[in-house]
Amino acid sequence: MRYLLVGSNGFIGKNVAKLLREGNEEVFLADRGNTDSENNVFVDLFDKESIKRVILKVKPDVVLNLAGSVENTEKALGINPVFTRNLLDVILGLKNMPIKKIIITGSAGEYGEVAGVGPVNEDTPLSGQSYYAKSKIMETSIAKDYKEKYNLPINIVRIFNPVGAGMHPRFLIPSILRQIEAVNRDEKNYIEISRLDSARDYINIRDIARAIILIAQKKKTKYCVYNLGSGVATSNGELIRQSLQLESSKKNIEVRQTSENSENRVADQADMFRLKSEFSWNPEISLEETIKEIISDQAKQTQN
């Protein structure tokens, strides 16, 4: 199959592209940062003519929309839903382009605060209040609407917390590791964290890539929306414990909580029944192995 991967320079995009190429799939990488070459194309998702040019050039069987903003600012509202609407409008207008599958990525942030305990399934109401969460709710609502109205072959993959080598250093695990390294260099004697009891569902980026490709390769799926997480809620306290153990820190490190108030529960554990039962998918990379990957990646970045 021919894949058009939009957003190829992002964290998820790079890993999906790598796995597709390892499987000898024909993949074309589209991004605003690309220049046209044999398998790389420039695309501006604000410009429908740019999108149309790329689709007519590539003639893809599968379109993977992994582009968008991860910034939690008002700007995201004018990016994520706009990108997806423009892409779907162009595909809808190309009547003779037999695209077999379109993948749109959502976020666990869409669920917002949730009641009770245990895994959060795909039928949970979407109540996310951050700018980023609202932008993804708008985006995935557009995708569901186009699937229902126009019978476009769309699947939405609602990703929980992607982690692994190459992730942005501002996120939590890299931040914890940098603080531990600072303690080991005697630059400080404590670690700061918002709350030890706050939890999230962390999933290795390579497991994410594998799941996205599995969904993309199945012509007809049982559901439109699939959660994608590890199915395990991991607290900040457990993240720090594992990180200290893997960094082999022998110092007596104080952990300071910067917030006195407990966090209301958010979607911290994915219900993975749909993906596991239909695709026989299971996460293969443990959180411990993932933290090791990030430690190694940060060491390489420091050397460079």
C-alpha positions as protocol buffer text, in pm:
chain_id: "A"
residue {
  index: 1
  type: MET
  ca { x: 0 y: 0 z: 0 }
}
residue {
  index: 2
  type: ARG
  ca { x: 99 y: 361 z: -53 }
}
residue {
  index: 3
  type: TYR
  ca { x: 98 y: 571 z: 262 }
}
residue {
  index: 4
  type: LEU
  ca { x: 80 y: 949 z: 282 }
}
residue {
  index: 5
  type: LEU
  ca { x: 205 y: 1047 z: 626 }
}
residue {
  index: 6
  type: VAL
  ca { x: 116 y: 1408 z: 706 }
}
residue {
  index: 7
  type: GLY
  ca { x: 312 y: 1559 z: 993 }
}
residue {
  index: 8
  type: SER
  ca { x: 618 y: 1347 z: 927 }
}
residue {
  index: 9
  type: ASN
  ca { x: 856 y: 1564 z: 1131 }
}
residue {
  index: 10
  type: GLY
  ca { x: 669 y: 1528 z: 1460 }
}
residue {
  index: 11
  type: PHE
  ca { x: 741 y: 1284 z: 1744 }
}
residue {
  index: 12
  type: ILE
  ca { x: 471 y: 1037 z: 1639 }
}
residue {
  index: 13
  type: GLY
  ca { x: 522 y: 1093 z: 1267 }
}
residue {
  index: 14
  type: LYS
  ca { x: 894 y: 1011 z: 1274 }
}
residue {
  index: 15
  type: ASN
  ca { x: 833 y: 684 z: 1458 }
}
residue {
  index: 16
  type: VAL
  ca { x: 545 y: 574 z: 1235 }
}
residue {
  index: 17
  type: ALA
  ca { x: 753 y: 653 z: 925 }
}
residue {
  index: 18
  type: LYS
  ca { x: 1047 y: 452 z: 1060 }
}
residue {
  index: 19
  type: LEU
  ca { x: 831 y: 147 z: 1129 }
}
residue {
  index: 20
  type: LEU
  ca { x: 662 y: 164 z: 788 }
}
residue {
  index: 21
  type: ARG
  ca { x: 999 y: 178 z: 614 }
}
residue {
  index: 22
  type: GLU
  ca { x: 1130 y: -112 z: 820 }
}
residue {
  index: 23
  type: GLY
  ca { x: 829 y: -306 z: 687 }
}
residue {
  index: 24
  type: ASN
  ca { x: 924 y: -210 z: 330 }
}
residue {
  index: 25
  type: GLU
  ca { x: 603 y: -12 z: 285 }
}
residue {
  index: 26
  type: GLU
  ca { x: 584 y: 267 z: 30 }
}
residue {
  index: 27
  type: VAL
  ca { x: 555 y: 582 z: 238 }
}
residue {
  index: 28
  type: PHE
  ca { x: 553 y: 948 z: 136 }
}
residue {
  index: 29
  type: LEU
  ca { x: 638 y: 1203 z: 404 }
}
residue {
  index: 30
  type: ALA
  ca { x: 450 y: 1533 z: 398 }
}
residue {
  index: 31
  type: ASP
  ca { x: 525 y: 1830 z: 621 }
}
residue {
  index: 32
  type: ARG
  ca { x: 563 y: 2208 z: 606 }
}
residue {
  index: 33
  type: GLY
  ca { x: 932 y: 2159 z: 676 }
}
residue {
  index: 34
  type: ASN
  ca { x: 987 y: 1926 z: 380 }
}
residue {
  index: 35
  type: THR
  ca { x: 1102 y: 2004 z: 29 }
}
residue {
  index: 36
  type: ASP
  ca { x: 977 y: 1800 z: -265 }
}
residue {
  index: 37
  type: SER
  ca { x: 1192 y: 1499 z: -348 }
}
residue {
  index: 38
  type: GLU
  ca { x: 1130 y: 1135 z: -435 }
}
residue {
  index: 39
  type: ASN
  ca { x: 946 y: 1040 z: -115 }
}
residue {
  index: 40
  type: ASN
  ca { x: 922 y: 1375 z: 63 }
}
residue {
  index: 41
  type: VAL
  ca { x: 668 y: 1645 z: -16 }
}
residue {
  index: 42
  type: PHE
  ca { x: 593 y: 1992 z: 110 }
}
residue {
  index: 43
  type: VAL
  ca { x: 237 y: 2046 z: 231 }
}
residue {
  index: 44
  type: ASP
  ca { x: 62 y: 2340 z: 395 }
}
residue {
  index: 45
  type: LEU
  ca { x: -251 y: 2215 z: 571 }
}
residue {
  index: 46
  type: PHE
  ca { x: -390 y: 2567 z: 585 }
}
residue {
  index: 47
  type: ASP
  ca { x: -398 y: 2562 z: 202 }
}
residue {
  index: 48
  type: LYS
  ca { x: -642 y: 2323 z: 34 }
}
residue {
  index: 49
  type: GLU
  ca { x: -468 y: 2359 z: -302 }
}
residue {
  index: 50
  type: SER
  ca { x: -142 y: 2248 z: -142 }
}
residue {
  index: 51
  type: ILE
  ca { x: -317 y: 1943 z: 7 }
}
residue {
  index: 52
  type: LYS
  ca { x: -482 y: 1861 z: -326 }
}
residue {
  index: 53
  type: ARG
  ca { x: -148 y: 1882 z: -510 }
}
residue {
  index: 54
  type: VAL
  ca { x: 11 y: 1636 z: -268 }
}
residue {
  index: 55
  type: ILE
  ca { x: -274 y: 1383 z: -279 }
}
residue {
  index: 56
  type: LEU
  ca { x: -289 y: 1390 z: -659 }
}
residue {
  index: 57
  type: LYS
  ca { x: 88 y: 1342 z: -673 }
}
residue {
  index: 58
  type: VAL
  ca { x: 109 y: 1057 z: -421 }
}
residue {
  index: 59
  type: LYS
  ca { x: -224 y: 882 z: -495 }
}
residue {
  index: 60
  type: PRO
  ca { x: -223 y: 719 z: -151 }
}
residue {
  index: 61
  type: ASP
  ca { x: -416 y: 416 z: -33 }
}
residue {
  index: 62
  type: VAL
  ca { x: -383 y: 536 z: 328 }
}
residue {
  index: 63
  type: VAL
  ca { x: -364 y: 889 z: 470 }
}
residue {
  index: 64
  type: LEU
  ca { x: -219 y: 927 z: 820 }
}
residue {
  index: 65
  type: ASN
  ca { x: -287 y: 1272 z: 964 }
}
residue {
  index: 66
  type: LEU
  ca { x: -31 y: 1304 z: 1244 }
}
residue {
  index: 67
  type: ALA
  ca { x: 9 y: 1681 z: 1205 }
}
residue {
  index: 68
  type: GLY
  ca { x: -100 y: 1950 z: 1447 }
}
residue {
  index: 69
  type: SER
  ca { x: -11 y: 2158 z: 1748 }
}
residue {
  index: 70
  type: VAL
  ca { x: 57 y: 2012 z: 2094 }
}
residue {
  index: 71
  type: GLU
  ca { x: 75 y: 2357 z: 2251 }
}
residue {
  index: 72
  type: ASN
  ca { x: -182 y: 2425 z: 2522 }
}
residue {
  index: 73
  type: THR
  ca { x: -263 y: 2773 z: 2394 }
}
residue {
  index: 74
  type: GLU
  ca { x: -554 y: 2935 z: 2212 }
}
residue {
  index: 75
  type: LYS
  ca { x: -351 y: 2898 z: 1893 }
}
residue {
  index: 76
  type: ALA
  ca { x: -425 y: 2522 z: 1892 }
}
residue {
  index: 77
  type: LEU
  ca { x: -794 y: 2598 z: 1831 }
}
residue {
  index: 78
  type: GLY
  ca { x: -703 y: 2748 z: 1495 }
}
residue {
  index: 79
  type: ILE
  ca { x: -469 y: 2465 z: 1394 }
}
residue {
  index: 80
  type: ASN
  ca { x: -581 y: 2113 z: 1483 }
}
residue {
  index: 81
  type: PRO
  ca { x: -947 y: 2125 z: 1371 }
}
residue {
  index: 82
  type: VAL
  ca { x: -860 y: 2338 z: 1067 }
}
residue {
  index: 83
  type: PHE
  ca { x: -593 y: 2095 z: 946 }
}
residue {
  index: 84
  type: THR
  ca { x: -829 y: 1798 z: 965 }
}
residue {
  index: 85
  type: ARG
  ca { x: -1127 y: 1977 z: 809 }
}
residue {
  index: 86
  type: ASN
  ca { x: -914 y: 2100 z: 518 }
}
residue {
  index: 87
  type: LEU
  ca { x: -768 y: 1754 z: 461 }
}
residue {
  index: 88
  type: LEU
  ca { x: -1107 y: 1582 z: 468 }
}
residue {
  index: 89
  type: ASP
  ca { x: -1265 y: 1847 z: 244 }
}
residue {
  index: 90
  type: VAL
  ca { x: -998 y: 1787 z: -19 }
}
residue {
  index: 91
  type: ILE
  ca { x: -1032 y: 1408 z: 2 }
}
residue {
  index: 92
  type: LEU
  ca { x: -1410 y: 1439 z: -23 }
}
residue {
  index: 93
  type: GLY
  ca { x: -1375 y: 1650 z: -337 }
}
residue {
  index: 94
  type: LEU
  ca { x: -1149 y: 1400 z: -512 }
}
residue {
  index: 95
  type: LYS
  ca { x: -1419 y: 1154 z: -617 }
}
residue {
  index: 96
  type: ASN
  ca { x: -1188 y: 930 z: -820 }
}
residue {
  index: 97
  type: MET
  ca { x: -927 y: 891 z: -546 }
}
residue {
  index: 98
  type: PRO
  ca { x: -999 y: 550 z: -384 }
}
residue {
  index: 99
  type: ILE
  ca { x: -841 y: 610 z: -42 }
}
residue {
  index: 100
  type: LYS
  ca { x: -893 y: 301 z: 172 }
}
residue {
  index: 101
  type: LYS
  ca { x: -822 y: 448 z: 516 }
}
residue {
  index: 102
  type: ILE
  ca { x: -778 y: 783 z: 690 }
}
residue {
  index: 103
  type: ILE
  ca { x: -627 y: 798 z: 1039 }
}
residue {
  index: 104
  type: ILE
  ca { x: -691 y: 1100 z: 1263 }
}
residue {
  index: 105
  type: THR
  ca { x: -519 y: 1125 z: 1601 }
}
residue {
  index: 106
  type: GLY
  ca { x: -704 y: 1234 z: 1912 }
}
residue {
  index: 107
  type: SER
  ca { x: -586 y: 1270 z: 2271 }
}
residue {
  index: 108
  type: ALA
  ca { x: -673 y: 1137 z: 2615 }
}
residue {
  index: 109
  type: GLY
  ca { x: -697 y: 1504 z: 2712 }
}
residue {
  index: 110
  type: GLU
  ca { x: -1033 y: 1511 z: 2534 }
}
residue {
  index: 111
  type: TYR
  ca { x: -1189 y: 1317 z: 2823 }
}
residue {
  index: 112
  type: GLY
  ca { x: -1099 y: 1586 z: 3075 }
}
residue {
  index: 113
  type: GLU
  ca { x: -1190 y: 1514 z: 3438 }
}
residue {
  index: 114
  type: VAL
  ca { x: -1351 y: 1174 z: 3487 }
}
residue {
  index: 115
  type: ALA
  ca { x: -1550 y: 1025 z: 3772 }
}
residue {
  index: 116
  type: GLY
  ca { x: -1484 y: 702 z: 3957 }
}
residue {
  index: 117
  type: VAL
  ca { x: -1187 y: 471 z: 3927 }
}
residue {
  index: 118
  type: GLY
  ca { x: -1055 y: 226 z: 3670 }
}
residue {
  index: 119
  type: PRO
  ca { x: -1002 y: 238 z: 3294 }
}
residue {
  index: 120
  type: VAL
  ca { x: -1164 y: 507 z: 3079 }
}
residue {
  index: 121
  type: ASN
  ca { x: -1338 y: 374 z: 2767 }
}
residue {
  index: 122
  type: GLU
  ca { x: -1411 y: 539 z: 2433 }
}
residue {
  index: 123
  type: ASP
  ca { x: -1775 y: 613 z: 2519 }
}
residue {
  index: 124
  type: THR
  ca { x: -1676 y: 839 z: 2809 }
}
residue {
  index: 125
  type: PRO
  ca { x: -1812 y: 1195 z: 2753 }
}
residue {
  index: 126
  type: LEU
  ca { x: -1555 y: 1444 z: 2626 }
}
residue {
  index: 127
  type: SER
  ca { x: -1520 y: 1728 z: 2877 }
}
residue {
  index: 128
  type: GLY
  ca { x: -1160 y: 1848 z: 2837 }
}
residue {
  index: 129
  type: GLN
  ca { x: -1131 y: 2218 z: 2919 }
}
residue {
  index: 130
  type: SER
  ca { x: -774 y: 2309 z: 2820 }
}
residue {
  index: 131
  type: TYR
  ca { x: -713 y: 2481 z: 2487 }
}
residue {
  index: 132
  type: TYR
  ca { x: -535 y: 2171 z: 2358 }
}
residue {
  index: 133
  type: ALA
  ca { x: -813 y: 1936 z: 2472 }
}
residue {
  index: 134
  type: LYS
  ca { x: -1079 y: 2156 z: 2314 }
}
residue {
  index: 135
  type: SER
  ca { x: -886 y: 2168 z: 1987 }
}
residue {
  index: 136
  type: LYS
  ca { x: -870 y: 1787 z: 1976 }
}
residue {
  index: 137
  type: ILE
  ca { x: -1239 y: 1754 z: 2065 }
}
residue {
  index: 138
  type: MET
  ca { x: -1319 y: 1985 z: 1774 }
}
residue {
  index: 139
  type: GLU
  ca { x: -1086 y: 1790 z: 1545 }
}
residue {
  index: 140
  type: THR
  ca { x: -1217 y: 1443 z: 1627 }
}
residue {
  index: 141
  type: SER
  ca { x: -1579 y: 1565 z: 1618 }
}
residue {
  index: 142
  type: ILE
  ca { x: -1519 y: 1687 z: 1262 }
}
residue {
  index: 143
  type: ALA
  ca { x: -1369 y: 1349 z: 1172 }
}
residue {
  index: 144
  type: LYS
  ca { x: -1665 y: 1156 z: 1317 }
}
residue {
  index: 145
  type: ASP
  ca { x: -1907 y: 1388 z: 1138 }
}
residue {
  index: 146
  type: TYR
  ca { x: -1740 y: 1331 z: 800 }
}
residue {
  index: 147
  type: LYS
  ca { x: -1737 y: 956 z: 857 }
}
residue {
  index: 148
  type: GLU
  ca { x: -2108 y: 949 z: 939 }
}
residue {
  index: 149
  type: LYS
  ca { x: -2224 y: 1198 z: 674 }
}
residue {
  index: 150
  type: TYR
  ca { x: -2001 y: 1100 z: 383 }
}
residue {
  index: 151
  type: ASN
  ca { x: -1896 y: 744 z: 471 }
}
residue {
  index: 152
  type: LEU
  ca { x: -1528 y: 833 z: 461 }
}
residue {
  index: 153
  type: PRO
  ca { x: -1308 y: 543 z: 587 }
}
residue {
  index: 154
  type: ILE
  ca { x: -1193 y: 725 z: 901 }
}
residue {
  index: 155
  type: ASN
  ca { x: -1054 y: 588 z: 1225 }
}
residue {
  index: 156
  type: ILE
  ca { x: -972 y: 806 z: 1524 }
}
residue {
  index: 157
  type: VAL
  ca { x: -686 y: 693 z: 1749 }
}
residue {
  index: 158
  type: ARG
  ca { x: -716 y: 858 z: 2090 }
}
residue {
  index: 159
  type: ILE
  ca { x: -359 y: 853 z: 2222 }
}
residue {
  index: 160
  type: PHE
  ca { x: -283 y: 875 z: 2593 }
}
residue {
  index: 161
  type: ASN
  ca { x: 67 y: 990 z: 2700 }
}
residue {
  index: 162
  type: PRO
  ca { x: 334 y: 912 z: 2437 }
}
residue {
  index: 163
  type: VAL
  ca { x: 686 y: 871 z: 2574 }
}
residue {
  index: 164
  type: GLY
  ca { x: 1022 y: 754 z: 2445 }
}
residue {
  index: 165
  type: ALA
  ca { x: 1350 y: 858 z: 2290 }
}
residue {
  index: 166
  type: GLY
  ca { x: 1315 y: 1183 z: 2099 }
}
residue {
  index: 167
  type: MET
  ca { x: 1031 y: 1325 z: 2307 }
}
residue {
  index: 168
  type: HIS
  ca { x: 1037 y: 1697 z: 2383 }
}
residue {
  index: 169
  type: PRO
  ca { x: 1250 y: 1780 z: 2690 }
}
residue {
  index: 170
  type: ARG
  ca { x: 976 y: 1993 z: 2847 }
}
residue {
  index: 171
  type: PHE
  ca { x: 763 y: 1688 z: 2931 }
}
residue {
  index: 172
  type: LEU
  ca { x: 758 y: 1522 z: 3271 }
}
residue {
  index: 173
  type: ILE
  ca { x: 991 y: 1221 z: 3243 }
}
residue {
  index: 174
  type: PRO
  ca { x: 1278 y: 1416 z: 3078 }
}
residue {
  index: 175
  type: SER
  ca { x: 1227 y: 1689 z: 3341 }
}
residue {
  index: 176
  type: ILE
  ca { x: 1256 y: 1439 z: 3628 }
}
residue {
  index: 177
  type: LEU
  ca { x: 1570 y: 1287 z: 3476 }
}
residue {
  index: 178
  type: ARG
  ca { x: 1733 y: 1628 z: 3430 }
}
residue {
  index: 179
  type: GLN
  ca { x: 1663 y: 1712 z: 3793 }
}
residue {
  index: 180
  type: ILE
  ca { x: 1819 y: 1384 z: 3909 }
}
residue {
  index: 181
  type: GLU
  ca { x: 2126 y: 1456 z: 3696 }
}
residue {
  index: 182
  type: ALA
  ca { x: 2152 y: 1803 z: 3853 }
}
residue {
  index: 183
  type: VAL
  ca { x: 2145 y: 1643 z: 4199 }
}
residue {
  index: 184
  type: ASN
  ca { x: 2415 y: 1395 z: 4095 }
}
residue {
  index: 185
  type: ARG
  ca { x: 2629 y: 1693 z: 3985 }
}
residue {
  index: 186
  type: ASP
  ca { x: 2574 y: 1854 z: 4329 }
}
residue {
  index: 187
  type: GLU
  ca { x: 2390 y: 2147 z: 4170 }
}
residue {
  index: 188
  type: LYS
  ca { x: 2086 y: 2089 z: 4394 }
}
residue {
  index: 189
  type: ASN
  ca { x: 1967 y: 1837 z: 4654 }
}
residue {
  index: 190
  type: TYR
  ca { x: 1598 y: 1806 z: 4574 }
}
residue {
  index: 191
  type: ILE
  ca { x: 1348 y: 1725 z: 4298 }
}
residue {
  index: 192
  type: GLU
  ca { x: 1035 y: 1930 z: 4238 }
}
residue {
  index: 193
  type: ILE
  ca { x: 709 y: 1773 z: 4124 }
}
residue {
  index: 194
  type: SER
  ca { x: 355 y: 1911 z: 4123 }
}
residue {
  index: 195
  type: ARG
  ca { x: 195 y: 1614 z: 4304 }
}
residue {
  index: 196
  type: LEU
  ca { x: 328 y: 1267 z: 4385 }
}
residue {
  index: 197
  type: ASP
  ca { x: -21 y: 1118 z: 4362 }
}
residue {
  index: 198
  type: SER
  ca { x: -107 y: 1252 z: 4015 }
}
residue {
  index: 199
  type: ALA
  ca { x: -111 y: 972 z: 3758 }
}
residue {
  index: 200
  type: ARG
  ca { x: -110 y: 923 z: 3381 }
}
residue {
  index: 201
  type: ASP
  ca { x: -113 y: 635 z: 3133 }
}
residue {
  index: 202
  type: TYR
  ca { x: 227 y: 631 z: 2959 }
}
residue {
  index: 203
  type: ILE
  ca { x: 273 y: 443 z: 2632 }
}
residue {
  index: 204
  type: ASN
  ca { x: 599 y: 396 z: 2441 }
}
residue {
  index: 205
  type: ILE
  ca { x: 608 y: 575 z: 2107 }
}
residue {
  index: 206
  type: ARG
  ca { x: 707 y: 256 z: 1921 }
}
residue {
  index: 207
  type: ASP
  ca { x: 403 y: 73 z: 2059 }
}
residue {
  index: 208
  type: ILE
  ca { x: 194 y: 368 z: 1940 }
}
residue {
  index: 209
  type: ALA
  ca { x: 342 y: 347 z: 1590 }
}
residue {
  index: 210
  type: ARG
  ca { x: 273 y: -26 z: 1572 }
}
residue {
  index: 211
  type: ALA
  ca { x: -92 y: 19 z: 1674 }
}
residue {
  index: 212
  type: ILE
  ca { x: -154 y: 304 z: 1429 }
}
residue {
  index: 213
  type: ILE
  ca { x: -22 y: 94 z: 1142 }
}
residue {
  index: 214
  type: LEU
  ca { x: -235 y: -206 z: 1244 }
}
residue {
  index: 215
  type: ILE
  ca { x: -550 y: 7 z: 1239 }
}
residue {
  index: 216
  type: ALA
  ca { x: -449 y: 169 z: 910 }
}
residue {
  index: 217
  type: GLN
  ca { x: -399 y: -167 z: 742 }
}
residue {
  index: 218
  type: LYS
  ca { x: -745 y: -304 z: 828 }
}
residue {
  index: 219
  type: LYS
  ca { x: -999 y: -206 z: 564 }
}
residue {
  index: 220
  type: LYS
  ca { x: -1307 y: -235 z: 785 }
}
residue {
  index: 221
  type: THR
  ca { x: -1291 y: -198 z: 1162 }
}
residue {
  index: 222
  type: LYS
  ca { x: -1557 y: -265 z: 1424 }
}
residue {
  index: 223
  type: TYR
  ca { x: -1534 y: 83 z: 1573 }
}
residue {
  index: 224
  type: CYS
  ca { x: -1452 y: 438 z: 1469 }
}
residue {
  index: 225
  type: VAL
  ca { x: -1258 y: 540 z: 1781 }
}
residue {
  index: 226
  type: TYR
  ca { x: -981 y: 345 z: 1955 }
}
residue {
  index: 227
  type: ASN
  ca { x: -803 y: 432 z: 2278 }
}
residue {
  index: 228
  type: LEU
  ca { x: -428 y: 386 z: 2262 }
}
residue {
  index: 229
  type: GLY
  ca { x: -247 y: 357 z: 2594 }
}
residue {
  index: 230
  type: SER
  ca { x: -74 y: 102 z: 2812 }
}
residue {
  index: 231
  type: GLY
  ca { x: -384 y: 40 z: 3023 }
}
residue {
  index: 232
  type: VAL
  ca { x: -183 y: 120 z: 3338 }
}
residue {
  index: 233
  type: ALA
  ca { x: -202 y: 434 z: 3553 }
}
residue {
  index: 234
  type: THR
  ca { x: 142 y: 538 z: 3680 }
}
residue {
  index: 235
  type: SER
  ca { x: 176 y: 798 z: 3955 }
}
residue {
  index: 236
  type: ASN
  ca { x: 439 y: 1072 z: 3960 }
}
residue {
  index: 237
  type: GLY
  ca { x: 579 y: 910 z: 4273 }
}
residue {
  index: 238
  type: GLU
  ca { x: 631 y: 582 z: 4086 }
}
residue {
  index: 239
  type: LEU
  ca { x: 793 y: 768 z: 3795 }
}
residue {
  index: 240
  type: ILE
  ca { x: 1042 y: 924 z: 4036 }
}
residue {
  index: 241
  type: ARG
  ca { x: 1109 y: 589 z: 4208 }
}
residue {
  index: 242
  type: GLN
  ca { x: 1185 y: 413 z: 3879 }
}
residue {
  index: 243
  type: SER
  ca { x: 1389 y: 706 z: 3748 }
}
residue {
  index: 244
  type: LEU
  ca { x: 1606 y: 720 z: 4062 }
}
residue {
  index: 245
  type: GLN
  ca { x: 1663 y: 346 z: 4043 }
}
residue {
  index: 246
  type: LEU
  ca { x: 1760 y: 353 z: 3675 }
}
residue {
  index: 247
  type: GLU
  ca { x: 1985 y: 658 z: 3718 }
}
residue {
  index: 248
  type: SER
  ca { x: 2162 y: 466 z: 3999 }
}
residue {
  index: 249
  type: SER
  ca { x: 2152 y: 772 z: 4220 }
}
residue {
  index: 250
  type: LYS
  ca { x: 2292 y: 698 z: 4567 }
}
residue {
  index: 251
  type: LYS
  ca { x: 2225 y: 1044 z: 4706 }
}
residue {
  index: 252
  type: ASN
  ca { x: 1957 y: 1119 z: 4962 }
}
residue {
  index: 253
  type: ILE
  ca { x: 1723 y: 1323 z: 4745 }
}
residue {
  index: 254
  type: GLU
  ca { x: 1437 y: 1529 z: 4883 }
}
residue {
  index: 255
  type: VAL
  ca { x: 1120 y: 1535 z: 4674 }
}
residue {
  index: 256
  type: ARG
  ca { x: 923 y: 1859 z: 4702 }
}
residue {
  index: 257
  type: GLN
  ca { x: 561 y: 1887 z: 4596 }
}
residue {
  index: 258
  type: THR
  ca { x: 486 y: 2229 z: 4447 }
}
residue {
  index: 259
  type: SER
  ca { x: 109 y: 2195 z: 4482 }
}
residue {
  index: 260
  type: GLU
  ca { x: -78 y: 2148 z: 4810 }
}
residue {
  index: 261
  type: ASN
  ca { x: -401 y: 2051 z: 4638 }
}
residue {
  index: 262
  type: SER
  ca { x: -476 y: 1706 z: 4499 }
}
residue {
  index: 263
  type: GLU
  ca { x: -555 y: 1694 z: 4129 }
}
residue {
  index: 264
  type: ASN
  ca { x: -906 y: 1597 z: 4022 }
}
residue {
  index: 265
  type: ARG
  ca { x: -890 y: 1268 z: 3839 }
}
residue {
  index: 266
  type: VAL
  ca { x: -833 y: 1290 z: 3464 }
}
residue {
  index: 267
  type: ALA
  ca { x: -814 y: 1008 z: 3207 }
}
residue {
  index: 268
  type: ASP
  ca { x: -517 y: 835 z: 3370 }
}
residue {
  index: 269
  type: GLN
  ca { x: -584 y: 479 z: 3252 }
}
residue {
  index: 270
  type: ALA
  ca { x: -698 y: 372 z: 2906 }
}
residue {
  index: 271
  type: ASP
  ca { x: -956 y: 100 z: 2861 }
}
residue {
  index: 272
  type: MET
  ca { x: -784 y: -102 z: 2588 }
}
residue {
  index: 273
  type: PHE
  ca { x: -1056 y: -361 z: 2522 }
}
residue {
  index: 274
  type: ARG
  ca { x: -1133 y: -247 z: 2167 }
}
residue {
  index: 275
  type: LEU
  ca { x: -778 y: -244 z: 2035 }
}
residue {
  index: 276
  type: LYS
  ca { x: -669 y: -560 z: 2215 }
}
residue {
  index: 277
  type: SER
  ca { x: -975 y: -768 z: 2124 }
}
residue {
  index: 278
  type: GLU
  ca { x: -994 y: -668 z: 1757 }
}
residue {
  index: 279
  type: PHE
  ca { x: -625 y: -646 z: 1670 }
}
residue {
  index: 280
  type: SER
  ca { x: -461 y: -875 z: 1928 }
}
residue {
  index: 281
  type: TRP
  ca { x: -241 y: -576 z: 2011 }
}
residue {
  index: 282
  type: ASN
  ca { x: -59 y: -543 z: 2341 }
}
residue {
  index: 283
  type: PRO
  ca { x: 210 y: -297 z: 2449 }
}
residue {
  index: 284
  type: GLU
  ca { x: 551 y: -461 z: 2421 }
}
residue {
  index: 285
  type: ILE
  ca { x: 779 y: -200 z: 2578 }
}
residue {
  index: 286
  type: SER
  ca { x: 769 y: -152 z: 2955 }
}
residue {
  index: 287
  type: LEU
  ca { x: 787 y: 183 z: 3130 }
}
residue {
  index: 288
  type: GLU
  ca { x: 1124 y: 80 z: 3277 }
}
residue {
  index: 289
  type: GLU
  ca { x: 1265 y: 13 z: 2929 }
}
residue {
  index: 290
  type: THR
  ca { x: 1116 y: 341 z: 2807 }
}
residue {
  index: 291
  type: ILE
  ca { x: 1285 y: 541 z: 3083 }
}
residue {
  index: 292
  type: LYS
  ca { x: 1615 y: 370 z: 2994 }
}
residue {
  index: 293
  type: GLU
  ca { x: 1566 y: 482 z: 2632 }
}
residue {
  index: 294
  type: ILE
  ca { x: 1506 y: 841 z: 2740 }
}
residue {
  index: 295
  type: ILE
  ca { x: 1814 y: 836 z: 2968 }
}
residue {
  index: 296
  type: SER
  ca { x: 2026 y: 711 z: 2678 }
}
residue {
  index: 297
  type: ASP
  ca { x: 1877 y: 968 z: 2440 }
}
residue {
  index: 298
  type: GLN
  ca { x: 1941 y: 1255 z: 2682 }
}
residue {
  index: 299
  type: ALA
  ca { x: 2302 y: 1139 z: 2725 }
}
residue {
  index: 300
  type: LYS
  ca { x: 2350 y: 1148 z: 2346 }
}
residue {
  index: 301
  type: GLN
  ca { x: 2195 y: 1495 z: 2326 }
}
residue {
  index: 302
  type: THR
  ca { x: 2431 y: 1619 z: 2599 }
}
residue {
  index: 303
  type: GLN
  ca { x: 2733 y: 1479 z: 2413 }
}
residue {
  index: 304
  type: ASN
  ca { x: 2625 y: 1651 z: 2093 }
}
